[in-house]
């Protein structure tokens, strides 16, 4: 039996309940790395440039758990700019935001820059849909 390669997924999410739900769906070879604010996510992406993360999950509204005053003014757009600057185009992205207007625009922007993007609002993100996306990340 071949052991699966260890993968890291960066989740940019400020809601603890969402993170816990997704962690409950993980296979043992998948590590969820949480950035709870836009500022933290941007710092991590800048530090870990390239293909350190095999997948990225992105919420859009990220003001629930701010670390700094600047975090209160930042959102998914700021993270998308960092993704475009620091992340390999081979890294799949899952937009799971419940925001009704912004994620569609964000998907279009990321796809225009060459990323493979999946959009599933958290209210419709099931374990099966998440694991299907993780299989795509593995490829």
mmCIF file of N, CA, C and O in Angstrom, residues 8-13 32-33 35 41 45 48 50-59 79-80 82-84 86-88 90-96 110 115-118 130 133 137:
data_model
loop_
_atom_site.group_PDB
_atom_site.id
_atom_site.type_symbol
_atom_site.label_atom_id
_atom_site.label_comp_id
_atom_site.label_asym_id
_atom_site.label_seq_id
_atom_site.Cartn_x
_atom_site.Cartn_y
_atom_site.Cartn_z
ATOM 1 N N UNK A 8 -0.611 20.254 2.428
ATOM 2 C CA UNK A 8 -0.972 21.377 3.301
ATOM 3 C C UNK A 8 -1.966 22.270 2.564
ATOM 4 O O UNK A 8 -1.716 22.671 1.431
ATOM 5 N N UNK A 9 -3.059 22.576 3.260
ATOM 6 C CA UNK A 9 -4.067 23.479 2.713
ATOM 7 C C UNK A 9 -4.141 24.694 3.625
ATOM 8 O O UNK A 9 -4.355 24.570 4.830
ATOM 9 N N UNK A 10 -3.946 25.862 3.034
ATOM 10 C CA UNK A 10 -4.092 27.105 3.772
ATOM 11 C C UNK A 10 -5.563 27.496 3.747
ATOM 12 O O UNK A 10 -6.152 27.616 2.675
ATOM 13 N N UNK A 11 -6.155 27.673 4.922
ATOM 14 C CA UNK A 11 -7.527 28.163 4.999
ATOM 15 C C UNK A 11 -7.505 29.562 5.595
ATOM 16 O O UNK A 11 -6.973 29.774 6.675
ATOM 17 N N UNK A 12 -8.037 30.496 4.839
ATOM 18 C CA UNK A 12 -8.132 31.883 5.287
ATOM 19 C C UNK A 12 -9.565 32.043 5.781
ATOM 20 O O UNK A 12 -10.503 32.188 4.994
ATOM 21 N N UNK A 13 -9.714 31.952 7.097
ATOM 22 C CA UNK A 13 -11.048 31.859 7.707
ATOM 23 C C UNK A 13 -10.998 32.397 9.129
ATOM 24 O O UNK A 13 -10.098 32.049 9.892
ATOM 25 N N UNK A 32 -4.467 21.272 7.705
ATOM 26 C CA UNK A 32 -5.123 22.553 7.510
ATOM 27 C C UNK A 32 -4.333 23.602 8.280
ATOM 28 O O UNK A 32 -4.165 23.503 9.484
ATOM 29 N N UNK A 33 -3.826 24.589 7.570
ATOM 30 C CA UNK A 33 -3.054 25.680 8.169
ATOM 31 C C UNK A 33 -3.957 26.911 8.150
ATOM 32 O O UNK A 33 -4.345 27.369 7.081
ATOM 33 N N UNK A 35 -5.117 30.796 8.671
ATOM 34 C CA UNK A 35 -4.818 32.222 8.787
ATOM 35 C C UNK A 35 -6.146 32.870 9.147
ATOM 36 O O UNK A 35 -7.071 32.882 8.331
ATOM 37 N N UNK A 41 -2.843 36.055 6.666
ATOM 38 C CA UNK A 41 -2.770 35.310 5.398
ATOM 39 C C UNK A 41 -1.753 35.933 4.456
ATOM 40 O O UNK A 41 -0.932 35.225 3.860
ATOM 41 N N UNK A 45 1.569 34.089 3.017
ATOM 42 C CA UNK A 45 1.775 33.899 1.577
ATOM 43 C C UNK A 45 3.076 34.535 1.121
ATOM 44 O O UNK A 45 3.787 33.960 0.290
ATOM 45 N N UNK A 48 5.899 32.266 2.544
ATOM 46 C CA UNK A 48 5.911 30.898 2.016
ATOM 47 C C UNK A 48 5.649 30.866 0.517
ATOM 48 O O UNK A 48 4.865 30.057 0.037
ATOM 49 N N UNK A 50 5.349 30.437 -3.501
ATOM 50 C CA UNK A 50 5.458 29.289 -4.400
ATOM 51 C C UNK A 50 4.392 28.256 -4.166
ATOM 52 O O UNK A 50 3.208 28.550 -4.210
ATOM 53 N N UNK A 51 4.834 27.029 -3.908
ATOM 54 C CA UNK A 51 3.925 25.892 -3.792
ATOM 55 C C UNK A 51 3.989 25.245 -2.414
ATOM 56 O O UNK A 51 3.840 24.038 -2.280
ATOM 57 N N UNK A 52 4.196 26.041 -1.371
ATOM 58 C CA UNK A 52 4.233 25.507 0.000
ATOM 59 C C UNK A 52 2.881 24.903 0.355
ATOM 60 O O UNK A 52 2.797 23.871 1.007
ATOM 61 N N UNK A 53 1.808 25.562 -0.094
ATOM 62 C CA UNK A 53 0.450 25.067 0.135
ATOM 63 C C UNK A 53 -0.025 24.416 -1.151
ATOM 64 O O UNK A 53 0.107 24.987 -2.230
ATOM 65 N N UNK A 54 -0.606 23.250 -1.026
ATOM 66 C CA UNK A 54 -1.097 22.564 -2.211
ATOM 67 C C UNK A 54 -2.508 23.009 -2.576
ATOM 68 O O UNK A 54 -2.989 22.735 -3.664
ATOM 69 N N UNK A 55 -3.187 23.704 -1.658
ATOM 70 C CA UNK A 55 -4.511 24.255 -1.907
ATOM 71 C C UNK A 55 -4.746 25.432 -0.978
ATOM 72 O O UNK A 55 -4.123 25.519 0.083
ATOM 73 N N UNK A 56 -5.644 26.317 -1.386
ATOM 74 C CA UNK A 56 -6.015 27.463 -0.564
ATOM 75 C C UNK A 56 -7.528 27.554 -0.516
ATOM 76 O O UNK A 56 -8.203 27.484 -1.549
ATOM 77 N N UNK A 57 -8.052 27.690 0.706
ATOM 78 C CA UNK A 57 -9.477 27.940 0.914
ATOM 79 C C UNK A 57 -9.615 29.384 1.382
ATOM 80 O O UNK A 57 -8.905 29.808 2.284
ATOM 81 N N UNK A 58 -10.545 30.117 0.773
ATOM 82 C CA UNK A 58 -10.636 31.550 1.049
ATOM 83 C C UNK A 58 -12.055 31.985 1.377
ATOM 84 O O UNK A 58 -12.974 31.778 0.594
ATOM 85 N N UNK A 59 -12.189 32.603 2.544
ATOM 86 C CA UNK A 59 -13.393 33.341 2.902
ATOM 87 C C UNK A 59 -13.182 34.758 2.372
ATOM 88 O O UNK A 59 -12.064 35.130 2.028
ATOM 89 N N UNK A 79 -6.271 39.579 0.155
ATOM 90 C CA UNK A 79 -5.661 38.245 0.092
ATOM 91 C C UNK A 79 -5.481 37.819 -1.365
ATOM 92 O O UNK A 79 -4.453 37.245 -1.726
ATOM 93 N N UNK A 80 -6.452 38.127 -2.207
ATOM 94 C CA UNK A 80 -6.353 37.779 -3.629
ATOM 95 C C UNK A 80 -5.147 38.470 -4.269
ATOM 96 O O UNK A 80 -4.422 37.856 -5.059
ATOM 97 N N UNK A 82 -2.399 39.193 -2.811
ATOM 98 C CA UNK A 82 -1.227 38.443 -2.344
ATOM 99 C C UNK A 82 -1.119 37.095 -3.051
ATOM 100 O O UNK A 82 -0.022 36.658 -3.411
ATOM 101 N N UNK A 83 -2.242 36.435 -3.268
ATOM 102 C CA UNK A 83 -2.225 35.164 -4.001
ATOM 103 C C UNK A 83 -1.638 35.396 -5.390
ATOM 104 O O UNK A 83 -0.748 34.661 -5.836
ATOM 105 N N UNK A 84 -2.138 36.418 -6.083
ATOM 106 C CA UNK A 84 -1.634 36.715 -7.429
ATOM 107 C C UNK A 84 -0.142 37.016 -7.435
ATOM 108 O O UNK A 84 0.552 36.720 -8.399
ATOM 109 N N UNK A 86 2.214 35.989 -4.932
ATOM 110 C CA UNK A 86 3.120 35.054 -4.262
ATOM 111 C C UNK A 86 2.845 33.559 -4.475
ATOM 112 O O UNK A 86 3.671 32.733 -4.102
ATOM 113 N N UNK A 87 1.702 33.197 -5.046
ATOM 114 C CA UNK A 87 1.310 31.787 -5.108
ATOM 115 C C UNK A 87 1.385 31.262 -6.537
ATOM 116 O O UNK A 87 0.934 31.926 -7.471
ATOM 117 N N UNK A 88 1.920 30.057 -6.668
ATOM 118 C CA UNK A 88 2.004 29.396 -7.967
ATOM 119 C C UNK A 88 0.611 29.203 -8.567
ATOM 120 O O UNK A 88 -0.352 28.890 -7.856
ATOM 121 N N UNK A 90 -0.384 26.796 -10.090
ATOM 122 C CA UNK A 90 -0.775 25.391 -10.001
ATOM 123 C C UNK A 90 -1.542 25.063 -8.718
ATOM 124 O O UNK A 90 -2.017 23.950 -8.559
ATOM 125 N N UNK A 91 -1.678 26.023 -7.813
ATOM 126 C CA UNK A 91 -2.355 25.790 -6.532
ATOM 127 C C UNK A 91 -3.854 26.049 -6.695
ATOM 128 O O UNK A 91 -4.265 27.184 -6.950
ATOM 129 N N UNK A 92 -4.702 25.005 -6.539
ATOM 130 C CA UNK A 92 -6.156 25.192 -6.644
ATOM 131 C C UNK A 92 -6.691 26.012 -5.465
ATOM 132 O O UNK A 92 -6.180 25.931 -4.346
ATOM 133 N N UNK A 93 -7.748 26.760 -5.744
ATOM 134 C CA UNK A 93 -8.339 27.628 -4.731
ATOM 135 C C UNK A 93 -9.826 27.309 -4.603
ATOM 136 O O UNK A 93 -10.524 27.144 -5.614
ATOM 137 N N UNK A 94 -10.286 27.229 -3.363
ATOM 138 C CA UNK A 94 -11.702 27.029 -3.066
ATOM 139 C C UNK A 94 -12.209 28.275 -2.351
ATOM 140 O O UNK A 94 -11.738 28.595 -1.260
ATOM 141 N N UNK A 95 -13.158 28.979 -2.973
ATOM 142 C CA UNK A 95 -13.788 30.138 -2.350
ATOM 143 C C UNK A 95 -15.032 29.616 -1.631
ATOM 144 O O UNK A 95 -15.959 29.108 -2.268
ATOM 145 N N UNK A 96 -15.043 29.733 -0.295
ATOM 146 C CA UNK A 96 -16.171 29.200 0.487
ATOM 147 C C UNK A 96 -16.975 30.296 1.185
ATOM 148 O O UNK A 96 -17.820 30.029 2.025
ATOM 149 N N UNK A 110 -9.305 35.662 -10.184
ATOM 150 C CA UNK A 110 -8.297 34.610 -10.017
ATOM 151 C C UNK A 110 -8.181 33.752 -11.276
ATOM 152 O O UNK A 110 -7.076 33.415 -11.700
ATOM 153 N N UNK A 115 -5.539 30.782 -12.314
ATOM 154 C CA UNK A 115 -5.786 29.832 -11.228
ATOM 155 C C UNK A 115 -7.009 28.980 -11.529
ATOM 156 O O UNK A 115 -7.953 29.423 -12.182
ATOM 157 N N UNK A 116 -7.004 27.739 -10.996
ATOM 158 C CA UNK A 116 -8.184 26.879 -11.017
ATOM 159 C C UNK A 116 -8.954 27.180 -9.743
ATOM 160 O O UNK A 116 -8.437 26.979 -8.644
ATOM 161 N N UNK A 117 -10.184 27.679 -9.890
ATOM 162 C CA UNK A 117 -10.963 28.128 -8.737
ATOM 163 C C UNK A 117 -12.293 27.387 -8.678
ATOM 164 O O UNK A 117 -12.988 27.260 -9.685
ATOM 165 N N UNK A 118 -12.629 26.931 -7.493
ATOM 166 C CA UNK A 118 -13.927 26.319 -7.212
ATOM 167 C C UNK A 118 -14.668 27.250 -6.265
ATOM 168 O O UNK A 118 -14.084 27.768 -5.321
ATOM 169 N N UNK A 130 -16.107 18.775 -0.323
ATOM 170 C CA UNK A 130 -14.781 19.154 0.148
ATOM 171 C C UNK A 130 -13.760 18.081 -0.225
ATOM 172 O O UNK A 130 -12.683 18.384 -0.744
ATOM 173 N N UNK A 133 -12.813 18.198 -3.797
ATOM 174 C CA UNK A 133 -11.847 19.274 -4.050
ATOM 175 C C UNK A 133 -10.449 18.870 -3.583
ATOM 176 O O UNK A 133 -9.462 19.120 -4.282
ATOM 177 N N UNK A 137 -6.833 18.751 -5.449
ATOM 178 C CA UNK A 137 -5.594 19.329 -4.885
ATOM 179 C C UNK A 137 -4.475 18.298 -4.966
ATOM 180 O O UNK A 137 -3.334 18.634 -5.294
#
